[in-house]
Amino acid sequence: MKKVFSKIGLLVALTVMVISLGACSSSASKKNVLQDDKQSKTITWGVKADTKLFGLMDVKDNQIKGFEIDLAKAMTKQILGKNGKARFLQVTSQTRMPLLRNGNIDAIMATMTITPERAKQVDFSRSYFDAGQAILVKDGSPIKNVRDLNKKGAVVLGVVGSNSVQNIGKFAPKAKVLQLSDYSQALTALKSGQGEALTTDNGILYGMSLENPGYSVVGGTFTNEPYGIAVDKGQAPLKNAMNQALTKVEKSGQYNKLLYKWFHRVKGFDLKGAER
Ligand code: GLU
C-alpha cells in the first residue's frame, strides 16, 4: 500500500512539475518583447540563411545577406533609433515557429506566408512582399507547369514546414512530394535528379535559377503568398511597432531601393508590381 501511495505521490509531483513548467514558459511569453528590445537596443530576427535574394549565408565573411536582412536592419533603426542593432538567427521553414514561440527570436522575417492556420499560433504584421508559388525545372524538361506534375505523377521536391508542399496536394494531387529539410538540400536533390521539379515561391526559385544556369522557373505562379513578419501572440506593441516601421521604410523610398538592389537582375520578376 505504501508503495502504491509513494508511486501516486511521485506521479502527482511530476504532474505539478510539468504544469508549472508549462506555466513558466507561458509567463515567459507574457513579457513585453518590445520593451526588452528597447532596453537592450537589439531586435533578434529569425531569418533564412539558405535562400538567395532573401537571406543567404555568405561564407566569405559569415554574414547573412538578402532583401529581408536589409529590410530588417532598416526597420530595426526605425523602431530602436540609429544605434539600434539587428541580430540575426538562422531559421528554416520548419524551425521558425518553434524558435519564436520558445522566445529564442523576437520576430520572424523569413519568406513566411501569412496563412489563417499560422495566424492561430502567431501574430503577423501586414504583408511586406507579395510572392506566389511556382516550380523550377531543368531546361528542356517535359514539365512546363504544375498540371504536368499531376499528369505524369512526377516527384516534386519541397521543404518541410513550407506551405508549398501542402499546396501541391491541392494543385497536383497525383504528384509525389519529397520533403527536404532546407532549400539548399532541395536544390541539391533537384540537381542530382531525385525529383523532376522543385516547388516553393517564385522569388526563392528565381534566386536559385540566377545561381544555376540551366534551371528555370516555368508555368507562372499558381498561388498568392503574402509574406508577413511573425511575432508571438500577446505582443501587440511589437506587432504595431513593426507595422509602423514598415510604413516609414516604404514612405521614405528605402523599401523600393532595397527591392531594386536585390531584384533588378532577376529576369521575369515584375519590379513594378512589387513596388510600394
Ligand atoms: N512562403 C512559403 C511558406 O511560408 C514558402 C517559403 C518557405 O518555405 O519559407 O511556407
PDB file of C-alpha atoms and ligand atoms in Angstrom:
ATOM      1  CA  MET A   1       0.000   0.000   0.000  1.00  0.00           C
ATOM      2  CA  LYS A   2       2.778   2.349   0.965  1.00  0.00           C
ATOM      3  CA  LYS A   3       4.441   1.665  -2.359  1.00  0.00           C
ATOM      4  CA  VAL A   4       1.252   2.486  -4.234  1.00  0.00           C
ATOM      5  CA  PHE A   5       0.962   5.762  -2.331  1.00  0.00           C
ATOM      6  CA  SER A   6       4.552   6.690  -2.998  1.00  0.00           C
ATOM      7  CA  LYS A   7       4.027   5.958  -6.683  1.00  0.00           C
ATOM      8  CA  ILE A   8       0.919   8.139  -6.690  1.00  0.00           C
ATOM      9  CA  GLY A   9       2.891  10.774  -4.820  1.00  0.00           C
ATOM     10  CA  LEU A  10       5.609  10.684  -7.470  1.00  0.00           C
ATOM     11  CA  LEU A  11       3.025  10.956 -10.224  1.00  0.00           C
ATOM     12  CA  VAL A  12       1.403  13.963  -8.553  1.00  0.00           C
ATOM     13  CA  ALA A  13       4.794  15.613  -8.068  1.00  0.00           C
ATOM     14  CA  LEU A  14       5.682  15.022 -11.721  1.00  0.00           C
ATOM     15  CA  THR A  15       2.333  16.388 -12.903  1.00  0.00           C
ATOM     16  CA  VAL A  16       2.764  19.511 -10.772  1.00  0.00           C
ATOM     17  CA  MET A  17       6.247  19.961 -12.217  1.00  0.00           C
ATOM     18  CA  VAL A  18       5.025  19.629 -15.810  1.00  0.00           C
ATOM     19  CA  ILE A  19       2.163  22.071 -15.182  1.00  0.00           C
ATOM     20  CA  SER A  20       4.411  24.616 -13.515  1.00  0.00           C
ATOM     21  CA  LEU A  21       6.983  24.299 -16.316  1.00  0.00           C
ATOM     22  CA  GLY A  22       4.168  24.980 -18.766  1.00  0.00           C
ATOM     23  CA  ALA A  23       3.109  27.992 -16.733  1.00  0.00           C
ATOM     24  CA  CYS A  24       6.727  29.176 -16.700  1.00  0.00           C
ATOM     25  CA  SER A  25       7.001  29.103 -20.463  1.00  0.00           C
ATOM     26  CA  SER A  26       3.666  30.869 -20.918  1.00  0.00           C
ATOM     27  CA  SER A  27       4.580  33.527 -18.367  1.00  0.00           C
ATOM     28  CA  ALA A  28       7.924  33.928 -20.185  1.00  0.00           C
ATOM     29  CA  SER A  29       5.948  34.684 -23.327  1.00  0.00           C
ATOM     30  CA  LYS A  30       3.945  37.305 -21.386  1.00  0.00           C
ATOM     31  CA  LYS A  31       6.981  39.569 -21.118  1.00  0.00           C
ATOM     32  CA  ASN A  32       6.885  42.700 -23.236  1.00  0.00           C
ATOM     33  CA  VAL A  33       9.359  41.907 -26.002  1.00  0.00           C
ATOM     34  CA  LEU A  34       9.328  45.449 -27.418  1.00  0.00           C
ATOM     35  CA  GLN A  35      10.194  46.922 -24.033  1.00  0.00           C
ATOM     36  CA  ASP A  36      13.068  44.429 -23.572  1.00  0.00           C
ATOM     37  CA  ASP A  37      14.361  45.194 -27.071  1.00  0.00           C
ATOM     38  CA  LYS A  38      14.300  48.929 -26.349  1.00  0.00           C
ATOM     39  CA  GLN A  39      16.343  48.317 -23.224  1.00  0.00           C
ATOM     40  CA  SER A  40      18.901  46.087 -24.915  1.00  0.00           C
ATOM     41  CA  LYS A  41      18.773  48.205 -28.099  1.00  0.00           C
ATOM     42  CA  THR A  42      18.605  44.953 -30.039  1.00  0.00           C
ATOM     43  CA  ILE A  43      15.977  43.075 -32.020  1.00  0.00           C
ATOM     44  CA  THR A  44      16.666  39.385 -32.627  1.00  0.00           C
ATOM     45  CA  TRP A  45      15.278  38.366 -36.004  1.00  0.00           C
ATOM     46  CA  GLY A  46      14.812  34.824 -37.272  1.00  0.00           C
ATOM     47  CA  VAL A  47      15.887  34.853 -40.913  1.00  0.00           C
ATOM     48  CA  LYS A  48      16.625  32.387 -43.673  1.00  0.00           C
ATOM     49  CA  ALA A  49      20.254  31.631 -44.490  1.00  0.00           C
ATOM     50  CA  ASP A  50      19.618  29.181 -47.350  1.00  0.00           C
ATOM     51  CA  THR A  51      17.611  31.475 -49.596  1.00  0.00           C
ATOM     52  CA  LYS A  52      19.415  33.638 -52.137  1.00  0.00           C
ATOM     53  CA  LEU A  53      17.911  37.128 -52.596  1.00  0.00           C
ATOM     54  CA  PHE A  54      16.042  36.962 -49.247  1.00  0.00           C
ATOM     55  CA  GLY A  55      18.592  35.622 -46.740  1.00  0.00           C
ATOM     56  CA  LEU A  56      21.723  33.717 -47.680  1.00  0.00           C
ATOM     57  CA  MET A  57      24.866  32.989 -45.665  1.00  0.00           C
ATOM     58  CA  ASP A  58      27.946  34.433 -47.352  1.00  0.00           C
ATOM     59  CA  VAL A  59      30.710  32.013 -46.366  1.00  0.00           C
ATOM     60  CA  LYS A  60      33.386  34.595 -47.196  1.00  0.00           C
ATOM     61  CA  ASP A  61      32.508  36.828 -44.255  1.00  0.00           C
ATOM     62  CA  ASN A  62      29.990  34.685 -42.343  1.00  0.00           C
ATOM     63  CA  GLN A  63      27.247  37.278 -42.831  1.00  0.00           C
ATOM     64  CA  ILE A  64      23.698  36.553 -43.898  1.00  0.00           C
ATOM     65  CA  LYS A  65      22.705  38.773 -46.837  1.00  0.00           C
ATOM     66  CA  GLY A  66      19.492  39.499 -48.710  1.00  0.00           C
ATOM     67  CA  PHE A  67      16.399  41.657 -49.091  1.00  0.00           C
ATOM     68  CA  GLU A  68      14.903  40.532 -45.779  1.00  0.00           C
ATOM     69  CA  ILE A  69      18.153  41.183 -43.920  1.00  0.00           C
ATOM     70  CA  ASP A  70      18.335  44.756 -45.269  1.00  0.00           C
ATOM     71  CA  LEU A  71      14.649  45.346 -44.576  1.00  0.00           C
ATOM     72  CA  ALA A  72      15.014  44.026 -41.008  1.00  0.00           C
ATOM     73  CA  LYS A  73      18.010  46.342 -40.448  1.00  0.00           C
ATOM     74  CA  ALA A  74      16.084  49.366 -41.759  1.00  0.00           C
ATOM     75  CA  MET A  75      13.069  48.522 -39.601  1.00  0.00           C
ATOM     76  CA  THR A  76      15.247  47.988 -36.527  1.00  0.00           C
ATOM     77  CA  LYS A  77      16.599  51.555 -36.900  1.00  0.00           C
ATOM     78  CA  GLN A  78      13.039  52.867 -37.201  1.00  0.00           C
ATOM     79  CA  ILE A  79      11.983  51.077 -34.018  1.00  0.00           C
ATOM     80  CA  LEU A  80      15.091  51.478 -31.826  1.00  0.00           C
ATOM     81  CA  GLY A  81      16.751  54.584 -33.254  1.00  0.00           C
ATOM     82  CA  LYS A  82      20.016  54.822 -35.144  1.00  0.00           C
ATOM     83  CA  ASN A  83      22.026  52.947 -32.523  1.00  0.00           C
ATOM     84  CA  GLY A  84      19.603  50.019 -32.581  1.00  0.00           C
ATOM     85  CA  LYS A  85      21.103  46.674 -33.522  1.00  0.00           C
ATOM     86  CA  ALA A  86      19.570  43.887 -35.596  1.00  0.00           C
ATOM     87  CA  ARG A  87      20.765  40.452 -34.519  1.00  0.00           C
ATOM     88  CA  PHE A  88      20.165  37.568 -36.887  1.00  0.00           C
ATOM     89  CA  LEU A  89      19.499  33.964 -36.015  1.00  0.00           C
ATOM     90  CA  GLN A  90      19.250  31.397 -38.764  1.00  0.00           C
ATOM     91  CA  VAL A  91      15.894  29.598 -39.117  1.00  0.00           C
ATOM     92  CA  THR A  92      14.406  27.147 -41.600  1.00  0.00           C
ATOM     93  CA  SER A  93      10.793  26.776 -42.678  1.00  0.00           C
ATOM     94  CA  GLN A  94      10.492  24.042 -40.071  1.00  0.00           C
ATOM     95  CA  THR A  95      12.238  25.709 -37.110  1.00  0.00           C
ATOM     96  CA  ARG A  96      10.956  29.294 -37.379  1.00  0.00           C
ATOM     97  CA  MET A  97       7.680  28.888 -35.451  1.00  0.00           C
ATOM     98  CA  PRO A  98       9.088  26.841 -32.525  1.00  0.00           C
ATOM     99  CA  LEU A  99      12.054  29.231 -32.179  1.00  0.00           C
ATOM    100  CA  LEU A 100       9.687  32.198 -31.978  1.00  0.00           C
ATOM    101  CA  ARG A 101       7.329  30.555 -29.549  1.00  0.00           C
ATOM    102  CA  ASN A 102      10.220  29.475 -27.295  1.00  0.00           C
ATOM    103  CA  GLY A 103      11.490  33.053 -27.157  1.00  0.00           C
ATOM    104  CA  ASN A 104      14.786  32.372 -29.000  1.00  0.00           C
ATOM    105  CA  ILE A 105      13.879  35.077 -31.516  1.00  0.00           C
ATOM    106  CA  ASP A 106      11.709  38.200 -31.257  1.00  0.00           C
ATOM    107  CA  ALA A 107      10.326  38.160 -34.798  1.00  0.00           C
ATOM    108  CA  ILE A 108      10.410  36.056 -37.954  1.00  0.00           C
ATOM    109  CA  MET A 109      11.203  37.644 -41.307  1.00  0.00           C
ATOM    110  CA  ALA A 110      11.798  34.502 -43.346  1.00  0.00           C
ATOM    111  CA  THR A 111       9.748  34.200 -46.565  1.00  0.00           C
ATOM    112  CA  MET A 112       6.804  33.263 -44.390  1.00  0.00           C
ATOM    113  CA  THR A 113       3.337  33.439 -45.896  1.00  0.00           C
ATOM    114  CA  ILE A 114       0.523  34.841 -43.792  1.00  0.00           C
ATOM    115  CA  THR A 115      -1.975  31.973 -43.556  1.00  0.00           C
ATOM    116  CA  PRO A 116      -5.097  31.615 -41.374  1.00  0.00           C
ATOM    117  CA  GLU A 117      -3.671  28.385 -39.920  1.00  0.00           C
ATOM    118  CA  ARG A 118      -0.402  30.034 -38.832  1.00  0.00           C
ATOM    119  CA  ALA A 119      -2.284  33.086 -37.548  1.00  0.00           C
ATOM    120  CA  LYS A 120      -3.786  30.820 -34.879  1.00  0.00           C
ATOM    121  CA  GLN A 121      -0.304  30.360 -33.394  1.00  0.00           C
ATOM    122  CA  VAL A 122       1.476  33.652 -34.112  1.00  0.00           C
ATOM    123  CA  ASP A 123       0.537  37.246 -34.981  1.00  0.00           C
ATOM    124  CA  PHE A 124       1.506  38.741 -38.334  1.00  0.00           C
ATOM    125  CA  SER A 125       2.376  42.269 -39.431  1.00  0.00           C
ATOM    126  CA  ARG A 126       0.785  43.371 -42.663  1.00  0.00           C
ATOM    127  CA  SER A 127       2.398  41.965 -45.755  1.00  0.00           C
ATOM    128  CA  TYR A 128       5.823  43.283 -46.841  1.00  0.00           C
ATOM    129  CA  PHE A 129       6.246  41.206 -50.028  1.00  0.00           C
ATOM    130  CA  ASP A 130       3.882  39.517 -52.466  1.00  0.00           C
ATOM    131  CA  ALA A 131       5.145  36.208 -53.764  1.00  0.00           C
ATOM    132  CA  GLY A 132       3.399  33.300 -55.465  1.00  0.00           C
ATOM    133  CA  GLN A 133       4.182  29.606 -55.672  1.00  0.00           C
ATOM    134  CA  ALA A 134       5.835  28.246 -58.821  1.00  0.00           C
ATOM    135  CA  ILE A 135       8.095  25.407 -59.961  1.00  0.00           C
ATOM    136  CA  LEU A 136      11.741  25.187 -61.002  1.00  0.00           C
ATOM    137  CA  VAL A 137      12.807  22.566 -63.560  1.00  0.00           C
ATOM    138  CA  LYS A 138      15.853  21.647 -65.607  1.00  0.00           C
ATOM    139  CA  ASP A 139      15.756  23.324 -69.042  1.00  0.00           C
ATOM    140  CA  GLY A 140      14.186  21.030 -71.627  1.00  0.00           C
ATOM    141  CA  SER A 141      12.074  19.232 -69.016  1.00  0.00           C
ATOM    142  CA  PRO A 142       8.712  17.947 -70.315  1.00  0.00           C
ATOM    143  CA  ILE A 143       7.188  19.547 -67.202  1.00  0.00           C
ATOM    144  CA  LYS A 144       6.049  23.042 -68.147  1.00  0.00           C
ATOM    145  CA  ASN A 145       3.634  23.830 -65.319  1.00  0.00           C
ATOM    146  CA  VAL A 146       2.096  22.453 -62.141  1.00  0.00           C
ATOM    147  CA  ARG A 147      -0.597  20.489 -64.038  1.00  0.00           C
ATOM    148  CA  ASP A 148       2.098  18.478 -65.845  1.00  0.00           C
ATOM    149  CA  LEU A 149       3.276  17.229 -62.452  1.00  0.00           C
ATOM    150  CA  ASN A 150      -0.156  15.766 -61.921  1.00  0.00           C
ATOM    151  CA  LYS A 151      -0.418  14.126 -65.330  1.00  0.00           C
ATOM    152  CA  LYS A 152       2.872  12.362 -65.030  1.00  0.00           C
ATOM    153  CA  GLY A 153       2.729  11.566 -61.307  1.00  0.00           C
ATOM    154  CA  ALA A 154       6.166  13.130 -61.009  1.00  0.00           C
ATOM    155  CA  VAL A 155       8.340  13.523 -57.907  1.00  0.00           C
ATOM    156  CA  VAL A 156       8.312  17.129 -56.640  1.00  0.00           C
ATOM    157  CA  LEU A 157      10.879  18.393 -54.162  1.00  0.00           C
ATOM    158  CA  GLY A 158       9.953  20.771 -51.374  1.00  0.00           C
ATOM    159  CA  VAL A 159      10.884  21.778 -47.840  1.00  0.00           C
ATOM    160  CA  VAL A 160       9.432  20.615 -44.526  1.00  0.00           C
ATOM    161  CA  GLY A 161       7.380  23.306 -42.807  1.00  0.00           C
ATOM    162  CA  SER A 162       6.631  25.240 -46.001  1.00  0.00           C
ATOM    163  CA  ASN A 163       3.041  25.586 -47.106  1.00  0.00           C
ATOM    164  CA  SER A 164       4.263  24.899 -50.670  1.00  0.00           C
ATOM    165  CA  VAL A 165       4.336  21.145 -50.016  1.00  0.00           C
ATOM    166  CA  GLN A 166       0.733  21.276 -48.785  1.00  0.00           C
ATOM    167  CA  ASN A 167      -0.380  23.335 -51.794  1.00  0.00           C
ATOM    168  CA  ILE A 168       0.970  20.675 -54.171  1.00  0.00           C
ATOM    169  CA  GLY A 169      -1.584  18.311 -52.637  1.00  0.00           C
ATOM    170  CA  LYS A 170      -4.295  20.657 -53.952  1.00  0.00           C
ATOM    171  CA  PHE A 171      -2.849  21.584 -57.345  1.00  0.00           C
ATOM    172  CA  ALA A 172      -1.217  18.293 -58.336  1.00  0.00           C
ATOM    173  CA  PRO A 173      -2.637  15.623 -56.020  1.00  0.00           C
ATOM    174  CA  LYS A 174      -1.093  12.793 -58.023  1.00  0.00           C
ATOM    175  CA  ALA A 175       2.443  14.123 -57.702  1.00  0.00           C
ATOM    176  CA  LYS A 176       4.726  12.557 -55.096  1.00  0.00           C
ATOM    177  CA  VAL A 177       6.239  15.109 -52.743  1.00  0.00           C
ATOM    178  CA  LEU A 178       9.715  14.555 -51.340  1.00  0.00           C
ATOM    179  CA  GLN A 179      10.404  16.908 -48.413  1.00  0.00           C
ATOM    180  CA  LEU A 180      13.946  18.043 -47.614  1.00  0.00           C
ATOM    181  CA  SER A 181      14.996  19.980 -44.550  1.00  0.00           C
ATOM    182  CA  ASP A 182      16.060  23.212 -46.268  1.00  0.00           C
ATOM    183  CA  TYR A 183      16.295  24.859 -49.676  1.00  0.00           C
ATOM    184  CA  SER A 184      19.962  24.122 -50.318  1.00  0.00           C
ATOM    185  CA  GLN A 185      19.242  20.417 -49.822  1.00  0.00           C
ATOM    186  CA  ALA A 186      16.164  20.612 -52.044  1.00  0.00           C
ATOM    187  CA  LEU A 187      18.218  22.233 -54.807  1.00  0.00           C
ATOM    188  CA  THR A 188      20.957  19.597 -54.491  1.00  0.00           C
ATOM    189  CA  ALA A 189      18.259  16.918 -54.765  1.00  0.00           C
ATOM    190  CA  LEU A 190      16.889  18.524 -57.958  1.00  0.00           C
ATOM    191  CA  LYS A 191      20.350  18.735 -59.498  1.00  0.00           C
ATOM    192  CA  SER A 192      21.092  15.113 -58.677  1.00  0.00           C
ATOM    193  CA  GLY A 193      17.842  14.015 -60.333  1.00  0.00           C
ATOM    194  CA  GLN A 194      15.970  12.919 -57.214  1.00  0.00           C
ATOM    195  CA  GLY A 195      12.915  14.817 -58.402  1.00  0.00           C
ATOM    196  CA  GLU A 196      11.633  16.392 -61.604  1.00  0.00           C
ATOM    197  CA  ALA A 197      10.762  19.772 -60.131  1.00  0.00           C
ATOM    198  CA  LEU A 198      11.325  21.891 -57.038  1.00  0.00           C
ATOM    199  CA  THR A 199       8.432  23.896 -55.684  1.00  0.00           C
ATOM    200  CA  THR A 200       8.311  26.984 -53.496  1.00  0.00           C
ATOM    201  CA  ASP A 201       7.726  30.709 -54.039  1.00  0.00           C
ATOM    202  CA  ASN A 202       8.784  32.356 -57.296  1.00  0.00           C
ATOM    203  CA  GLY A 203      11.247  34.788 -55.654  1.00  0.00           C
ATOM    204  CA  ILE A 204      13.138  31.938 -53.970  1.00  0.00           C
ATOM    205  CA  LEU A 205      13.186  29.939 -57.214  1.00  0.00           C
ATOM    206  CA  TYR A 206      14.469  32.970 -59.163  1.00  0.00           C
ATOM    207  CA  GLY A 207      17.336  33.144 -56.695  1.00  0.00           C
ATOM    208  CA  MET A 208      18.196  29.521 -57.446  1.00  0.00           C
ATOM    209  CA  SER A 209      17.962  29.974 -61.209  1.00  0.00           C
ATOM    210  CA  LEU A 210      20.284  33.013 -61.047  1.00  0.00           C
ATOM    211  CA  GLU A 211      22.968  30.822 -59.492  1.00  0.00           C
ATOM    212  CA  ASN A 212      22.240  27.763 -61.607  1.00  0.00           C
ATOM    213  CA  PRO A 213      22.060  28.378 -65.330  1.00  0.00           C
ATOM    214  CA  GLY A 214      20.163  25.541 -66.989  1.00  0.00           C
ATOM    215  CA  TYR A 215      17.348  25.650 -64.417  1.00  0.00           C
ATOM    216  CA  SER A 216      14.274  27.829 -64.981  1.00  0.00           C
ATOM    217  CA  VAL A 217      11.085  28.905 -63.297  1.00  0.00           C
ATOM    218  CA  VAL A 218       8.207  27.745 -65.520  1.00  0.00           C
ATOM    219  CA  GLY A 219       4.429  27.986 -65.726  1.00  0.00           C
ATOM    220  CA  GLY A 220       3.897  31.217 -63.742  1.00  0.00           C
ATOM    221  CA  THR A 221       2.541  31.364 -60.210  1.00  0.00           C
ATOM    222  CA  PHE A 222      -0.450  29.351 -59.048  1.00  0.00           C
ATOM    223  CA  THR A 223      -0.993  30.755 -55.520  1.00  0.00           C
ATOM    224  CA  ASN A 224      -0.679  34.092 -53.693  1.00  0.00           C
ATOM    225  CA  GLU A 225       1.917  34.144 -50.926  1.00  0.00           C
ATOM    226  CA  PRO A 226       1.897  37.423 -48.990  1.00  0.00           C
ATOM    227  CA  TYR A 227       4.919  37.459 -46.641  1.00  0.00           C
ATOM    228  CA  GLY A 228       4.404  38.774 -43.120  1.00  0.00           C
ATOM    229  CA  ILE A 229       6.599  39.353 -40.073  1.00  0.00           C
ATOM    230  CA  ALA A 230       5.530  36.983 -37.304  1.00  0.00           C
ATOM    231  CA  VAL A 231       5.652  37.843 -33.596  1.00  0.00           C
ATOM    232  CA  ASP A 232       4.483  35.782 -30.655  1.00  0.00           C
ATOM    233  CA  LYS A 233       0.873  36.008 -29.517  1.00  0.00           C
ATOM    234  CA  GLY A 234       0.349  38.656 -26.855  1.00  0.00           C
ATOM    235  CA  GLN A 235       2.995  41.011 -28.296  1.00  0.00           C
ATOM    236  CA  ALA A 236       0.695  43.663 -29.754  1.00  0.00           C
ATOM    237  CA  PRO A 237       3.129  46.551 -29.014  1.00  0.00           C
ATOM    238  CA  LEU A 238       5.866  44.823 -31.044  1.00  0.00           C
ATOM    239  CA  LYS A 239       3.466  43.998 -33.870  1.00  0.00           C
ATOM    240  CA  ASN A 240       2.260  47.621 -34.009  1.00  0.00           C
ATOM    241  CA  ALA A 241       5.845  48.883 -33.977  1.00  0.00           C
ATOM    242  CA  MET A 242       6.621  46.545 -36.898  1.00  0.00           C
ATOM    243  CA  ASN A 243       3.689  47.873 -38.929  1.00  0.00           C
ATOM    244  CA  GLN A 244       4.649  51.491 -38.229  1.00  0.00           C
ATOM    245  CA  ALA A 245       8.293  50.852 -39.095  1.00  0.00           C
ATOM    246  CA  LEU A 246       7.290  49.154 -42.344  1.00  0.00           C
ATOM    247  CA  THR A 247       5.155  52.161 -43.320  1.00  0.00           C
ATOM    248  CA  LYS A 248       8.058  54.534 -42.620  1.00  0.00           C
ATOM    249  CA  VAL A 249      10.523  52.431 -44.606  1.00  0.00           C
ATOM    250  CA  GLU A 250       8.064  52.341 -47.506  1.00  0.00           C
ATOM    251  CA  LYS A 251       7.238  56.064 -47.403  1.00  0.00           C
ATOM    252  CA  SER A 252      10.897  57.105 -47.241  1.00  0.00           C
ATOM    253  CA  GLY A 253      11.609  55.277 -50.512  1.00  0.00           C
ATOM    254  CA  GLN A 254      14.008  52.899 -48.742  1.00  0.00           C
ATOM    255  CA  TYR A 255      11.772  49.909 -49.453  1.00  0.00           C
ATOM    256  CA  ASN A 256      11.831  50.443 -53.223  1.00  0.00           C
ATOM    257  CA  LYS A 257      15.603  50.985 -53.146  1.00  0.00           C
ATOM    258  CA  LEU A 258      16.056  47.623 -51.440  1.00  0.00           C
ATOM    259  CA  LEU A 259      13.674  45.950 -53.840  1.00  0.00           C
ATOM    260  CA  TYR A 260      15.691  47.315 -56.749  1.00  0.00           C
ATOM    261  CA  LYS A 261      19.019  46.355 -55.134  1.00  0.00           C
ATOM    262  CA  TRP A 262      18.039  42.703 -54.756  1.00  0.00           C
ATOM    263  CA  PHE A 263      15.645  42.013 -57.617  1.00  0.00           C
ATOM    264  CA  HIS A 264      16.536  44.197 -60.596  1.00  0.00           C
ATOM    265  CA  ARG A 265      18.809  41.488 -62.037  1.00  0.00           C
ATOM    266  CA  VAL A 266      16.091  38.868 -61.884  1.00  0.00           C
ATOM    267  CA  LYS A 267      14.634  38.098 -65.293  1.00  0.00           C
ATOM    268  CA  GLY A 268      10.877  37.640 -65.128  1.00  0.00           C
ATOM    269  CA  PHE A 269      10.447  39.398 -61.769  1.00  0.00           C
ATOM    270  CA  ASP A 270       7.991  42.261 -62.136  1.00  0.00           C
ATOM    271  CA  LEU A 271       9.572  45.024 -60.076  1.00  0.00           C
ATOM    272  CA  LYS A 272       6.721  47.444 -60.836  1.00  0.00           C
ATOM    273  CA  GLY A 273       4.110  45.064 -59.450  1.00  0.00           C
ATOM    274  CA  ALA A 274       6.109  44.791 -56.232  1.00  0.00           C
ATOM    275  CA  GLU A 275       6.921  48.476 -55.677  1.00  0.00           C
ATOM    276  CA  ARG A 276       5.298  50.297 -52.777  1.00  0.00           C
TER     277      ARG A 276
HETATM  278  N1  GLU B   1       6.161  31.155 -48.358  1.00  0.00           N
HETATM  279  C1  GLU B   1       6.067  29.759 -48.170  1.00  0.00           C
HETATM  280  C2  GLU B   1       5.909  29.411 -46.708  1.00  0.00           C
HETATM  281  O1  GLU B   1       5.773  30.268 -45.928  1.00  0.00           O
HETATM  282  C3  GLU B   1       7.257  29.014 -48.774  1.00  0.00           C
HETATM  283  C4  GLU B   1       8.609  29.570 -48.453  1.00  0.00           C
HETATM  284  C5  GLU B   1       9.225  28.994 -47.193  1.00  0.00           C
HETATM  285  O2  GLU B   1       9.374  27.757 -47.096  1.00  0.00           O
HETATM  286  O3  GLU B   1       9.586  29.773 -46.335  1.00  0.00           O
HETATM  287  O4  GLU B   1       5.865  28.297 -46.304  1.00  0.00           O
END
